[in-house]
CSV table of C-alpha atoms in Angstrom, one decimal:
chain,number,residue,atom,x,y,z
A,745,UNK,CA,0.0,0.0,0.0
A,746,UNK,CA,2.7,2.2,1.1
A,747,UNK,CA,4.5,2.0,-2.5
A,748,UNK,CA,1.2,3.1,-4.1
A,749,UNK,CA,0.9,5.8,-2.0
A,750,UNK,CA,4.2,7.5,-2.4
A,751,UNK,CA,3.3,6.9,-6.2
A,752,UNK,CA,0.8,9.0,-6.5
A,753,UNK,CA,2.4,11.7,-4.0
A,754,UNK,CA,5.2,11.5,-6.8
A,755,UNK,CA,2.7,12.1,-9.8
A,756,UNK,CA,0.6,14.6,-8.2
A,757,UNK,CA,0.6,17.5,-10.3
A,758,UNK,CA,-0.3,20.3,-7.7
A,759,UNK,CA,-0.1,20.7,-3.9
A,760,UNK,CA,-3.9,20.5,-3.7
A,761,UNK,CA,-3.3,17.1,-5.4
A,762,UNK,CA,-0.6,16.3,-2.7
A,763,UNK,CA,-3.0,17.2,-0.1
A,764,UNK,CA,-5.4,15.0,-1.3
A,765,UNK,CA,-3.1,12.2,-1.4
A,766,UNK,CA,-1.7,12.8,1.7
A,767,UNK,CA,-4.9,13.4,4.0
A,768,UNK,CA,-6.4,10.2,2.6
A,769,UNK,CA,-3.3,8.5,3.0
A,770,UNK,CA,-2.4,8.9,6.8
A,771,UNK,CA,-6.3,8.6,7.6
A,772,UNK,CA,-6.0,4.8,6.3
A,773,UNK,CA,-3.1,4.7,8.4
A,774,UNK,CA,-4.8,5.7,11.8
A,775,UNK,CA,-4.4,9.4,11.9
A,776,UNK,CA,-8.2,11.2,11.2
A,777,UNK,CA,-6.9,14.7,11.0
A,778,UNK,CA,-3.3,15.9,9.7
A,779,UNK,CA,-1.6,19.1,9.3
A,780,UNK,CA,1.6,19.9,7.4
A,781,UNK,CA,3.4,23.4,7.3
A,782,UNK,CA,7.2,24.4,5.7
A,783,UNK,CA,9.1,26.9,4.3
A,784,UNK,CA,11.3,26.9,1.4
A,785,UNK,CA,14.6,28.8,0.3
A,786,UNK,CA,15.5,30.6,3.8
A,787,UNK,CA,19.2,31.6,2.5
A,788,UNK,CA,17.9,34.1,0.2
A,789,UNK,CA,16.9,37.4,2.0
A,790,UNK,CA,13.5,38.1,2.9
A,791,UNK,CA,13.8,41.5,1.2
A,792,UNK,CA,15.0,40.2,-2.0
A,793,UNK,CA,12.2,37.3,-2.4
A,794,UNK,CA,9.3,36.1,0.3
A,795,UNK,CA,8.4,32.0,-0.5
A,796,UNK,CA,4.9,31.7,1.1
A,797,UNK,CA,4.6,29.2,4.0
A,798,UNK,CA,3.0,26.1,2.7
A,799,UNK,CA,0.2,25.0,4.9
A,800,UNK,CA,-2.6,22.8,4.9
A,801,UNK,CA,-4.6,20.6,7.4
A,802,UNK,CA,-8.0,18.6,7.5
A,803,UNK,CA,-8.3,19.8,11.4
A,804,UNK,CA,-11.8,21.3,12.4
A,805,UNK,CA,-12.6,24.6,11.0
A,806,UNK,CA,-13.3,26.4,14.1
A,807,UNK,CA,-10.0,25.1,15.7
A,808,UNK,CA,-8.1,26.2,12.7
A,809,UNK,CA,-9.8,30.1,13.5
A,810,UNK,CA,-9.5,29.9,17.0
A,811,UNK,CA,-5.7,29.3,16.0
A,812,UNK,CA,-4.9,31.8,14.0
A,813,UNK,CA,-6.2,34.4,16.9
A,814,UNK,CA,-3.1,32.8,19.0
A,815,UNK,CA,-0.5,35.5,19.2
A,816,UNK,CA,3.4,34.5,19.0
A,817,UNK,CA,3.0,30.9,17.5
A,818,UNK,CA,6.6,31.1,16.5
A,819,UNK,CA,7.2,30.5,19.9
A,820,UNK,CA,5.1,27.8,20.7
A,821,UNK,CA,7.3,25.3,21.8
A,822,UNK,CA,6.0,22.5,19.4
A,823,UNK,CA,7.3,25.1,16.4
A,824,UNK,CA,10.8,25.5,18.4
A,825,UNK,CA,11.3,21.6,18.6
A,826,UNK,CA,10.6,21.4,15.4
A,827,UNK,CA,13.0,24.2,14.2
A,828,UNK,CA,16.2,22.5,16.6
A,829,UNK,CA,15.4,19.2,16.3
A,830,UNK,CA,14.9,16.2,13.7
A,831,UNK,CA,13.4,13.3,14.4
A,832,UNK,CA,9.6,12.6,16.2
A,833,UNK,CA,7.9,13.3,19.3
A,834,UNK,CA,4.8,12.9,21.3
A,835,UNK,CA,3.1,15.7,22.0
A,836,UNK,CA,2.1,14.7,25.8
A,837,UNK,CA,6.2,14.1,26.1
A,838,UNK,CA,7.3,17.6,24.2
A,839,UNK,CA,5.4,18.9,26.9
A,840,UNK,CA,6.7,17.7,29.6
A,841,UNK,CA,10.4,18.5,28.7
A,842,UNK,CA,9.5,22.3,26.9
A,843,UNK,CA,6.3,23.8,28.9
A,844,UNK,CA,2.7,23.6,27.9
A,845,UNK,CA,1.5,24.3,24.6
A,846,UNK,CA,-0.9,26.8,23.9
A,847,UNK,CA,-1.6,25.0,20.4
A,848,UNK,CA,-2.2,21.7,21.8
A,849,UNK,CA,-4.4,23.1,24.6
A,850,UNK,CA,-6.5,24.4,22.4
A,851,UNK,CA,-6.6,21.1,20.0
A,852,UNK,CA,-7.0,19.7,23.6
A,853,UNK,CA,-10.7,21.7,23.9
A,854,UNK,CA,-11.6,20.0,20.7
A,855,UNK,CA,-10.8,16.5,21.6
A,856,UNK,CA,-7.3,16.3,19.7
A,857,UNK,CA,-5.1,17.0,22.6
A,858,UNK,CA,-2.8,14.1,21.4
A,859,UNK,CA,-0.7,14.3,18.5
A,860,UNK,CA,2.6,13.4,16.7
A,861,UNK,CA,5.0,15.6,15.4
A,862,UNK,CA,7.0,14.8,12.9
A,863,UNK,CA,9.9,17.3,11.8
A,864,UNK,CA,11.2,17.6,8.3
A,865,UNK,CA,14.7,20.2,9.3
A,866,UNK,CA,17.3,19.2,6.9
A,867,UNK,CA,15.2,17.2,4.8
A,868,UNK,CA,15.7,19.3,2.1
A,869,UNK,CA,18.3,21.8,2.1
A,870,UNK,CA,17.3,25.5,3.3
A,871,UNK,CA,13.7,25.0,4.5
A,872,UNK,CA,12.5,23.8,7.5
A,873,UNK,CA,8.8,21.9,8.2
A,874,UNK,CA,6.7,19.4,10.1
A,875,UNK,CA,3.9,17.4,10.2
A,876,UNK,CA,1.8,17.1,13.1
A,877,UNK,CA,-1.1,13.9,12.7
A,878,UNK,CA,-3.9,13.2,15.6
A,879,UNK,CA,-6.5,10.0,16.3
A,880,UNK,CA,-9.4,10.3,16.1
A,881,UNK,CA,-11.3,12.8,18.2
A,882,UNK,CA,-11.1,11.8,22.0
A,883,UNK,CA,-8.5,9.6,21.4
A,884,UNK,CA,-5.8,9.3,24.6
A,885,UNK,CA,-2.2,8.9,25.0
A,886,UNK,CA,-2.4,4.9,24.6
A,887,UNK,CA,-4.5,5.5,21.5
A,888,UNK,CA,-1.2,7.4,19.8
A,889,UNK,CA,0.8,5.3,21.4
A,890,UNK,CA,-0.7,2.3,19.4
A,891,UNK,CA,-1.2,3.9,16.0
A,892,UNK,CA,2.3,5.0,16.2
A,893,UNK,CA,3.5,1.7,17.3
A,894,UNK,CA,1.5,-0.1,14.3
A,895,UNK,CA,2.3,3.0,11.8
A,896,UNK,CA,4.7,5.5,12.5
A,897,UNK,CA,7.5,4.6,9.9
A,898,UNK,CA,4.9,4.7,7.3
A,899,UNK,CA,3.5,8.1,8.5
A,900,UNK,CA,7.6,9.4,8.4
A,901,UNK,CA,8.2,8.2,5.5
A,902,UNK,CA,5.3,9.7,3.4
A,903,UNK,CA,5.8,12.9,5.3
A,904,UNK,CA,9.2,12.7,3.7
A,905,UNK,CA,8.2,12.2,0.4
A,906,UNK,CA,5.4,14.9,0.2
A,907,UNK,CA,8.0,17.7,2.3
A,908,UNK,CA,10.6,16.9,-1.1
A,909,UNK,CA,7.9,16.9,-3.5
A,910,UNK,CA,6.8,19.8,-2.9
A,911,UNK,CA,10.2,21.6,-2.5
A,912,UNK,CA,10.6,20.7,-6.5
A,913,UNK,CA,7.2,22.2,-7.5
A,914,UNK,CA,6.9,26.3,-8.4
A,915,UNK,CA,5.3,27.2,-5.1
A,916,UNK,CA,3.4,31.0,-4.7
A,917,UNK,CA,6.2,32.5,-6.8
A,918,UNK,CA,6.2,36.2,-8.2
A,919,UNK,CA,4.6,35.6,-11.6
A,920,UNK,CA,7.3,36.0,-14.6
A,921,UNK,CA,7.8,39.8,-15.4
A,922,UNK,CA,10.9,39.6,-17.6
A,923,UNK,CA,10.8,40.3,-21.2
A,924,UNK,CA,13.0,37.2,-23.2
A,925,UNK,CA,15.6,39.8,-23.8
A,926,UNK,CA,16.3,40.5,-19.9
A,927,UNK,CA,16.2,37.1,-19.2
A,928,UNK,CA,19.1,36.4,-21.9
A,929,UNK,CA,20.8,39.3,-20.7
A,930,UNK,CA,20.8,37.7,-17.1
A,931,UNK,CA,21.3,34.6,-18.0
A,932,UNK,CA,25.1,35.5,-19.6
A,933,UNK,CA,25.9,37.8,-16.9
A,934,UNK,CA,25.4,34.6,-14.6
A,935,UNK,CA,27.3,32.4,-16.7
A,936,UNK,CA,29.8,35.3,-16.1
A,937,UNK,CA,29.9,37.5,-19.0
A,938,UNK,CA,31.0,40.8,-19.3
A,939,UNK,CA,28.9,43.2,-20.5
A,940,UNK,CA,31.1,44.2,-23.6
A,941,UNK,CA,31.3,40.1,-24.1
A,942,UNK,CA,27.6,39.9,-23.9
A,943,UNK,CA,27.1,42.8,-26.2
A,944,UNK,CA,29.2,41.0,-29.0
A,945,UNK,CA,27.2,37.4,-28.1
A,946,UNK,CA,24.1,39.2,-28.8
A,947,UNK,CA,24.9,41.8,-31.3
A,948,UNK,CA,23.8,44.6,-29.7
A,949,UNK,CA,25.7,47.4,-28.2
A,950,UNK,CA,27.3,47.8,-24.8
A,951,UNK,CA,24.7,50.5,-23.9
A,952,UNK,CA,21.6,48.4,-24.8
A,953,UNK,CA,23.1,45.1,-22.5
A,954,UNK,CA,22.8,48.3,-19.8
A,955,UNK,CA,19.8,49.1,-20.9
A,956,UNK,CA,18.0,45.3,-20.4
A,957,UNK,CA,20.0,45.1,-17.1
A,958,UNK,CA,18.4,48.5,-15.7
A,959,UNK,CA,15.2,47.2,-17.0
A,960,UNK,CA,15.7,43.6,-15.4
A,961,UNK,CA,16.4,45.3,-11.8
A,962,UNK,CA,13.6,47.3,-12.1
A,963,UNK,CA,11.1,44.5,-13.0
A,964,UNK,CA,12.4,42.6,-10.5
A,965,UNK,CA,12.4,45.3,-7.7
A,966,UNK,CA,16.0,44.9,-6.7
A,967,UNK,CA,19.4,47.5,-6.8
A,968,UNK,CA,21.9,45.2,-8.2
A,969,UNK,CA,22.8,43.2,-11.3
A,970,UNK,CA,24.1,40.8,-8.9
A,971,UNK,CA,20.1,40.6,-7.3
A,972,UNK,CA,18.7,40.4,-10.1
A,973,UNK,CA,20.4,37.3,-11.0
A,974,UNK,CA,19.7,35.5,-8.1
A,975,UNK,CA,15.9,36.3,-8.2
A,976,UNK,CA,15.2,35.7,-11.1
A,977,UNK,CA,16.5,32.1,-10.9
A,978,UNK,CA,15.1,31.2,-7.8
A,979,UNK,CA,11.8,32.8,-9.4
A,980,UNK,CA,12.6,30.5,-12.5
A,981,UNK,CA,13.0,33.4,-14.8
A,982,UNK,CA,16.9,32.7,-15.7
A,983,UNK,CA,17.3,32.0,-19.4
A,984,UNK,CA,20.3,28.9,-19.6
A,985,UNK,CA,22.2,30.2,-22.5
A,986,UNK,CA,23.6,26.2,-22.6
A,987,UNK,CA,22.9,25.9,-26.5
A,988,UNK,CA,24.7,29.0,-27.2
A,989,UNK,CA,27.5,28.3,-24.9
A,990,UNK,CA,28.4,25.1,-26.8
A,991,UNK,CA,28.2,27.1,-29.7
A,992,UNK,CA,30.4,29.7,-28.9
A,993,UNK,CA,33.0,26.9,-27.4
A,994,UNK,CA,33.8,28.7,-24.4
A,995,UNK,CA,34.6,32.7,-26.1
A,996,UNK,CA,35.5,35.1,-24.1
C-alpha cells in the first residue's frame, strides 16, 4: 500500500493534489486529522524574495480560526522543537520537557489533545517543516501510542516524500515579469559574461546590454545586477544560455 501511496504523492501535479493524497493517506493509516506546514529557500533574504509558507490541514474549522487568533506561535514550543530538532515526538512528552503548549491546549478543547510531530529540518536543504497527525477525536495517549507503534515509519516516510515533492514544484512565486531579452541578458551575466562580451554574443551594443539590465532590476524590484540574477532564478526566470554556450566553445 505504502508504494502506491508515495506513487501518486510522486505524480501529483499540484499541492492541492498532494493534499489529497496525503490526507487520505495517513487517515488509512490511523491518523483522522493531519496538518503539514514548511518553508522553502531561507538563505535568500526576505527582502529580495518572500516564499509563502506552505500550509494545509484537515483539522476542524473552528479550531483552525481559533488558532490563527493565538498570538506568538513562532514561539510555541512544538514550532521550536521542530526548528532545533529532527526526528519525532509525542506531543504529551514535548510537553513535559518544553512547557505547555498553547496550540495543543487548544486542539486539547476540541478533543485532539494528542498528536505526533513529525519534523522535516534538513530534509531538504534551506527549509525547515513538520507534520503534526492526531487519532481520532477523544483519542488518549495509549490510542497514539498504538497507531504509532503499528504505523509510524509509514507516516515518516510519506511525510518525507510529500516535504521533497513539494520543494521541487513552483510554489506561490512572483509571476514571470521579464521580457526574453532580460532574461538572456541575465542569463550570460550569470554564466559570467562581461557586458562588452555579452554585447558581441548578442549583437547589440554595450549601452543596450545596460539598458535590459536597468530594465531587469527594475522588474524585478532589486538594486543590483548581482540581485537580479539571483531572483530571477530562484523565481525561474533565468534563461540557460547552454545551446549557445556550446556554440560559442567557451569565447570570451
Amino acid at each position: 500500500m505504502l508504494s502506491g501511496f508515495i506513487e501518486r504523492l510522486l505524480d501529483a501535479p499540484t499541492i492541492a493534489d498532494i493534499r489529497s493524497v496525503f490526507l487520505e493517506t495517513v487517515g488509512q493509516l490511523g491518523y483522522d486529522h493531519a496538518l503539514y506546514a514548511a518553508r522553502f529557500m531561507l538563505t535568500v533574504p526576505r527582502a529580495l524574495l518572500r516564499d509563502n509558507p506552505v500550509v494545509f490541514s484537515n483539522l476542524p474549522p473552528d479550531l483552525i480560526e481559533q488558532a490563527q487568533r493565538l498570538r506568538d506561535l513562532d514561539q510555541d514550543p512544538w514550532v521550536e522543537w521542530v526548528r532545533d530538532n529532527d526526528g519525532d515526538i509525542a506531543s504529551d512528552a514535548l510537553q513535559d520537557q518544553f512547557g505547555p503548549s498553547r496550540s495543543f491546549g487548544l486542539a486539547a478543547e476540541h478533543g485532539l489533545g494528542h498528536a505526533r510531530i513529525i519534523s522535516l529540518r534538513d530534509k531538504v536543504l534551506h527549509s525547515v517543516g513538520a507534520v503534526v497527525v492526531m487519532p481520532r477525536r477523544g483519542a488518549d495517549a495509549q490510542d497514539l501510542q498504538a497507531s504509532w507503534a503499528r504505523s509510524g515509519r509509514e507516516v515518516r516516510v510519506l511525510s518525507w516524500v510529500m516535504h521533497m515533492r513539494i520543494a521541487t514544484m513552483q510554489r506561490n512565486l512572483p509571476k514571470a515579469t521579464l521580457t526574453p531579452r532580460q532574461r538572456e541578458v541575465l542569463g550570460w551575466r550569470s554564466a559570467g559574461k562581461t557586458v562588452g562580451e555579452i554585447a558581441v554574443i548578442l549583437g547589440i551594443t554595450a549601452a543596450t546590454v545596460e539598458k535590459h539590465m536597468r530594465l531587469a532590476r527594475e522588474a524585478l524590484g532589486v538594486e543590483t545586477t548581482p540581485q537580479a540574477v539571483l531572483k530571477a532564478h530562484v523565481t525561474h526566470q533565468l534563461f540557460q544560455p547552454a545551446a549557445a554556450s556550446l556554440r560559442l566553445g567557451g569565447q570570451g
